[in-house]
Amino acid sequence: MNHITMHGGLTVNGRTVIVHVGDGEACATVDGMHFNVCSLWQLYQLLRLLV
């Protein structure tokens, strides 16, 4: 069984966002604050709050 993970970072309005997807979880960290995201829709909504 293959295990695929994605890890990336971006800056939105001066705030650092780090996204990790894989190992049965998905999370985003915004300036050190951890958020669990269960879908791409939730990640999208989180990013919209920062704009």
mmCIF file of N, CA, C and O in Angstrom:
data_model
loop_
_atom_site.group_PDB
_atom_site.id
_atom_site.type_symbol
_atom_site.label_atom_id
_atom_site.label_comp_id
_atom_site.label_asym_id
_atom_site.label_seq_id
_atom_site.Cartn_x
_atom_site.Cartn_y
_atom_site.Cartn_z
ATOM 1 N N MET A 1 0.849 -1.184 0.000
ATOM 2 C CA MET A 1 0.000 0.000 0.000
ATOM 3 C C MET A 1 0.889 1.241 0.000
ATOM 4 O O MET A 1 1.837 1.343 0.761
ATOM 5 N N ASN A 2 0.568 2.191 -0.869
ATOM 6 C CA ASN A 2 1.351 3.416 -0.976
ATOM 7 C C ASN A 2 0.844 4.458 0.005
ATOM 8 O O ASN A 2 -0.354 4.583 0.236
ATOM 9 N N HIS A 3 1.753 5.186 0.591
ATOM 10 C CA HIS A 3 1.413 6.289 1.471
ATOM 11 C C HIS A 3 1.859 7.579 0.795
ATOM 12 O O HIS A 3 3.026 7.737 0.479
ATOM 13 N N ILE A 4 0.911 8.452 0.567
ATOM 14 C CA ILE A 4 1.202 9.714 -0.111
ATOM 15 C C ILE A 4 0.948 10.848 0.865
ATOM 16 O O ILE A 4 -0.096 10.908 1.516
ATOM 17 N N THR A 5 1.920 11.726 0.997
ATOM 18 C CA THR A 5 1.748 12.902 1.844
ATOM 19 C C THR A 5 2.061 14.154 1.027
ATOM 20 O O THR A 5 2.825 14.117 0.072
ATOM 21 N N MET A 6 1.437 15.246 1.409
ATOM 22 C CA MET A 6 1.697 16.534 0.784
ATOM 23 C C MET A 6 1.995 17.522 1.897
ATOM 24 O O MET A 6 1.328 17.534 2.927
ATOM 25 N N HIS A 7 3.011 18.312 1.702
ATOM 26 C CA HIS A 7 3.388 19.313 2.689
ATOM 27 C C HIS A 7 3.786 20.563 1.927
ATOM 28 O O HIS A 7 4.561 20.495 0.986
ATOM 29 N N GLY A 8 3.215 21.698 2.294
ATOM 30 C CA GLY A 8 3.548 22.931 1.591
ATOM 31 C C GLY A 8 3.270 24.142 2.442
ATOM 32 O O GLY A 8 2.619 24.064 3.484
ATOM 33 N N GLY A 9 3.786 25.251 2.003
ATOM 34 C CA GLY A 9 3.589 26.496 2.733
ATOM 35 C C GLY A 9 3.303 27.642 1.787
ATOM 36 O O GLY A 9 3.694 27.612 0.629
ATOM 37 N N LEU A 10 2.588 28.623 2.295
ATOM 38 C CA LEU A 10 2.314 29.823 1.527
ATOM 39 C C LEU A 10 2.112 30.982 2.486
ATOM 40 O O LEU A 10 1.962 30.781 3.690
ATOM 41 N N THR A 11 2.117 32.176 1.937
ATOM 42 C CA THR A 11 1.896 33.382 2.736
ATOM 43 C C THR A 11 0.634 34.068 2.232
ATOM 44 O O THR A 11 0.485 34.299 1.032
ATOM 45 N N VAL A 12 -0.294 34.356 3.147
ATOM 46 C CA VAL A 12 -1.544 35.027 2.801
ATOM 47 C C VAL A 12 -1.643 36.273 3.668
ATOM 48 O O VAL A 12 -1.717 36.188 4.888
ATOM 49 N N ASN A 13 -1.616 37.441 3.033
ATOM 50 C CA ASN A 13 -1.691 38.721 3.747
ATOM 51 C C ASN A 13 -0.680 38.801 4.891
ATOM 52 O O ASN A 13 -1.004 39.245 6.001
ATOM 53 N N GLY A 14 0.530 38.334 4.651
ATOM 54 C CA GLY A 14 1.580 38.404 5.659
ATOM 55 C C GLY A 14 1.542 37.310 6.706
ATOM 56 O O GLY A 14 2.363 37.286 7.608
ATOM 57 N N ARG A 15 0.586 36.404 6.632
ATOM 58 C CA ARG A 15 0.473 35.305 7.593
ATOM 59 C C ARG A 15 0.987 34.022 6.954
ATOM 60 O O ARG A 15 0.658 33.711 5.815
ATOM 61 N N THR A 16 1.774 33.273 7.692
ATOM 62 C CA THR A 16 2.370 32.046 7.192
ATOM 63 C C THR A 16 1.400 30.877 7.394
ATOM 64 O O THR A 16 0.927 30.647 8.499
ATOM 65 N N VAL A 17 1.123 30.175 6.306
ATOM 66 C CA VAL A 17 0.213 29.017 6.340
ATOM 67 C C VAL A 17 0.996 27.791 5.898
ATOM 68 O O VAL A 17 1.592 27.785 4.824
ATOM 69 N N ILE A 18 1.011 26.755 6.720
ATOM 70 C CA ILE A 18 1.660 25.486 6.391
ATOM 71 C C ILE A 18 0.575 24.422 6.351
ATOM 72 O O ILE A 18 -0.217 24.297 7.280
ATOM 73 N N VAL A 19 0.540 23.668 5.258
ATOM 74 C CA VAL A 19 -0.495 22.649 5.058
ATOM 75 C C VAL A 19 0.168 21.280 5.008
ATOM 76 O O VAL A 19 1.184 21.090 4.348
ATOM 77 N N HIS A 20 -0.412 20.316 5.714
ATOM 78 C CA HIS A 20 0.054 18.933 5.704
ATOM 79 C C HIS A 20 -1.137 18.015 5.476
ATOM 80 O O HIS A 20 -2.118 18.095 6.209
ATOM 81 N N VAL A 21 -1.040 17.176 4.454
ATOM 82 C CA VAL A 21 -2.098 16.209 4.152
ATOM 83 C C VAL A 21 -1.440 14.851 4.015
ATOM 84 O O VAL A 21 -0.484 14.690 3.262
ATOM 85 N N GLY A 22 -1.939 13.879 4.749
ATOM 86 C CA GLY A 22 -1.420 12.519 4.661
ATOM 87 C C GLY A 22 -1.452 11.831 6.000
ATOM 88 O O GLY A 22 -1.802 12.421 7.017
ATOM 89 N N ASP A 23 -1.112 10.540 5.988
ATOM 90 C CA ASP A 23 -1.109 9.743 7.211
ATOM 91 C C ASP A 23 -2.462 9.783 7.911
ATOM 92 O O ASP A 23 -2.550 9.801 9.128
ATOM 93 N N GLY A 24 -3.551 9.823 7.140
ATOM 94 C CA GLY A 24 -4.885 9.811 7.714
ATOM 95 C C GLY A 24 -5.337 11.114 8.334
ATOM 96 O O GLY A 24 -6.333 11.155 9.045
ATOM 97 N N GLU A 25 -4.603 12.205 8.092
ATOM 98 C CA GLU A 25 -5.007 13.487 8.655
ATOM 99 C C GLU A 25 -4.708 14.607 7.682
ATOM 100 O O GLU A 25 -3.935 14.452 6.751
ATOM 101 N N ALA A 26 -5.355 15.720 7.903
ATOM 102 C CA ALA A 26 -5.085 16.931 7.143
ATOM 103 C C ALA A 26 -5.127 18.085 8.134
ATOM 104 O O ALA A 26 -6.029 18.179 8.954
ATOM 105 N N CYS A 27 -4.111 18.925 8.090
ATOM 106 C CA CYS A 27 -4.085 20.047 9.014
ATOM 107 C C CYS A 27 -3.425 21.244 8.358
ATOM 108 O O CYS A 27 -2.698 21.126 7.392
ATOM 109 N N ALA A 28 -3.736 22.398 8.905
ATOM 110 C CA ALA A 28 -3.126 23.650 8.474
ATOM 111 C C ALA A 28 -2.667 24.382 9.726
ATOM 112 O O ALA A 28 -3.342 24.367 10.744
ATOM 113 N N THR A 29 -1.509 24.992 9.641
ATOM 114 C CA THR A 29 -0.984 25.788 10.734
ATOM 115 C C THR A 29 -0.871 27.227 10.251
ATOM 116 O O THR A 29 -0.249 27.491 9.225
ATOM 117 N N VAL A 30 -1.505 28.132 10.966
ATOM 118 C CA VAL A 30 -1.475 29.552 10.612
ATOM 119 C C VAL A 30 -0.762 30.288 11.734
ATOM 120 O O VAL A 30 -1.258 30.357 12.853
ATOM 121 N N ASP A 31 0.415 30.808 11.434
ATOM 122 C CA ASP A 31 1.228 31.532 12.425
ATOM 123 C C ASP A 31 1.346 30.756 13.731
ATOM 124 O O ASP A 31 1.210 31.306 14.827
ATOM 125 N N GLY A 32 1.546 29.444 13.630
ATOM 126 C CA GLY A 32 1.745 28.611 14.807
ATOM 127 C C GLY A 32 0.476 28.033 15.416
ATOM 128 O O GLY A 32 0.543 27.184 16.296
ATOM 129 N N MET A 33 -0.708 28.460 14.950
ATOM 130 C CA MET A 33 -1.969 27.927 15.472
ATOM 131 C C MET A 33 -2.438 26.783 14.578
ATOM 132 O O MET A 33 -2.559 26.929 13.368
ATOM 133 N N HIS A 34 -2.722 25.631 15.180
ATOM 134 C CA HIS A 34 -3.044 24.399 14.468
ATOM 135 C C HIS A 34 -4.548 24.275 14.214
ATOM 136 O O HIS A 34 -5.349 24.498 15.110
ATOM 137 N N PHE A 35 -4.916 23.929 12.965
ATOM 138 C CA PHE A 35 -6.311 23.706 12.591
ATOM 139 C C PHE A 35 -6.419 22.357 11.894
ATOM 140 O O PHE A 35 -5.653 22.074 10.982
ATOM 141 N N ASN A 36 -7.365 21.515 12.326
ATOM 142 C CA ASN A 36 -7.670 20.281 11.603
ATOM 143 C C ASN A 36 -8.640 20.625 10.484
ATOM 144 O O ASN A 36 -9.625 21.313 10.700
ATOM 145 N N VAL A 37 -8.339 20.158 9.291
ATOM 146 C CA VAL A 37 -9.243 20.350 8.160
ATOM 147 C C VAL A 37 -9.596 18.974 7.608
ATOM 148 O O VAL A 37 -8.729 18.160 7.369
ATOM 149 N N CYS A 38 -10.881 18.717 7.465
ATOM 150 C CA CYS A 38 -11.345 17.394 7.028
ATOM 151 C C CYS A 38 -11.553 17.321 5.520
ATOM 152 O O CYS A 38 -11.780 16.246 4.988
ATOM 153 N N SER A 39 -11.496 18.446 4.841
ATOM 154 C CA SER A 39 -11.720 18.447 3.396
ATOM 155 C C SER A 39 -11.053 19.674 2.782
ATOM 156 O O SER A 39 -10.671 20.617 3.478
ATOM 157 N N LEU A 40 -10.940 19.636 1.463
ATOM 158 C CA LEU A 40 -10.402 20.808 0.765
ATOM 159 C C LEU A 40 -11.314 22.010 0.932
ATOM 160 O O LEU A 40 -10.853 23.145 0.948
ATOM 161 N N TRP A 41 -12.623 21.763 1.082
ATOM 162 C CA TRP A 41 -13.569 22.857 1.300
ATOM 163 C C TRP A 41 -13.255 23.590 2.600
ATOM 164 O O TRP A 41 -13.260 24.820 2.645
ATOM 165 N N GLN A 42 -12.953 22.843 3.671
ATOM 166 C CA GLN A 42 -12.614 23.483 4.947
ATOM 167 C C GLN A 42 -11.309 24.255 4.834
ATOM 168 O O GLN A 42 -11.169 25.334 5.400
ATOM 169 N N LEU A 43 -10.342 23.708 4.107
ATOM 170 C CA LEU A 43 -9.083 24.431 3.895
ATOM 171 C C LEU A 43 -9.349 25.715 3.119
ATOM 172 O O LEU A 43 -8.827 26.779 3.464
ATOM 173 N N TYR A 44 -10.180 25.647 2.095
ATOM 174 C CA TYR A 44 -10.549 26.827 1.322
ATOM 175 C C TYR A 44 -11.204 27.880 2.199
ATOM 176 O O TYR A 44 -10.869 29.076 2.135
ATOM 177 N N GLN A 45 -12.132 27.459 3.064
ATOM 178 C CA GLN A 45 -12.808 28.398 3.962
ATOM 179 C C GLN A 45 -11.819 29.051 4.936
ATOM 180 O O GLN A 45 -11.928 30.244 5.239
ATOM 181 N N LEU A 46 -10.870 28.268 5.445
ATOM 182 C CA LEU A 46 -9.846 28.812 6.336
ATOM 183 C C LEU A 46 -9.018 29.875 5.627
ATOM 184 O O LEU A 46 -8.767 30.956 6.155
ATOM 185 N N LEU A 47 -8.619 29.585 4.387
ATOM 186 C CA LEU A 47 -7.826 30.551 3.623
ATOM 187 C C LEU A 47 -8.650 31.802 3.309
ATOM 188 O O LEU A 47 -8.120 32.914 3.319
ATOM 189 N N ARG A 48 -9.943 31.655 3.067
ATOM 190 C CA ARG A 48 -10.811 32.826 2.818
ATOM 191 C C ARG A 48 -10.874 33.735 4.036
ATOM 192 O O ARG A 48 -10.991 34.961 3.897
ATOM 193 N N LEU A 49 -10.832 33.150 5.241
ATOM 194 C CA LEU A 49 -10.866 33.975 6.453
ATOM 195 C C LEU A 49 -9.631 34.873 6.570
ATOM 196 O O LEU A 49 -9.686 35.921 7.190
ATOM 197 N N LEU A 50 -8.534 34.439 5.971
ATOM 198 C CA LEU A 50 -7.292 35.197 6.064
ATOM 199 C C LEU A 50 -7.218 36.332 5.059
ATOM 200 O O LEU A 50 -6.417 37.241 5.217
ATOM 201 N N VAL A 51 -8.038 36.269 4.034
ATOM 202 C CA VAL A 51 -7.960 37.277 2.943
ATOM 203 C C VAL A 51 -8.696 38.527 3.310
ATOM 204 O O VAL A 51 -9.555 38.664 4.030
#
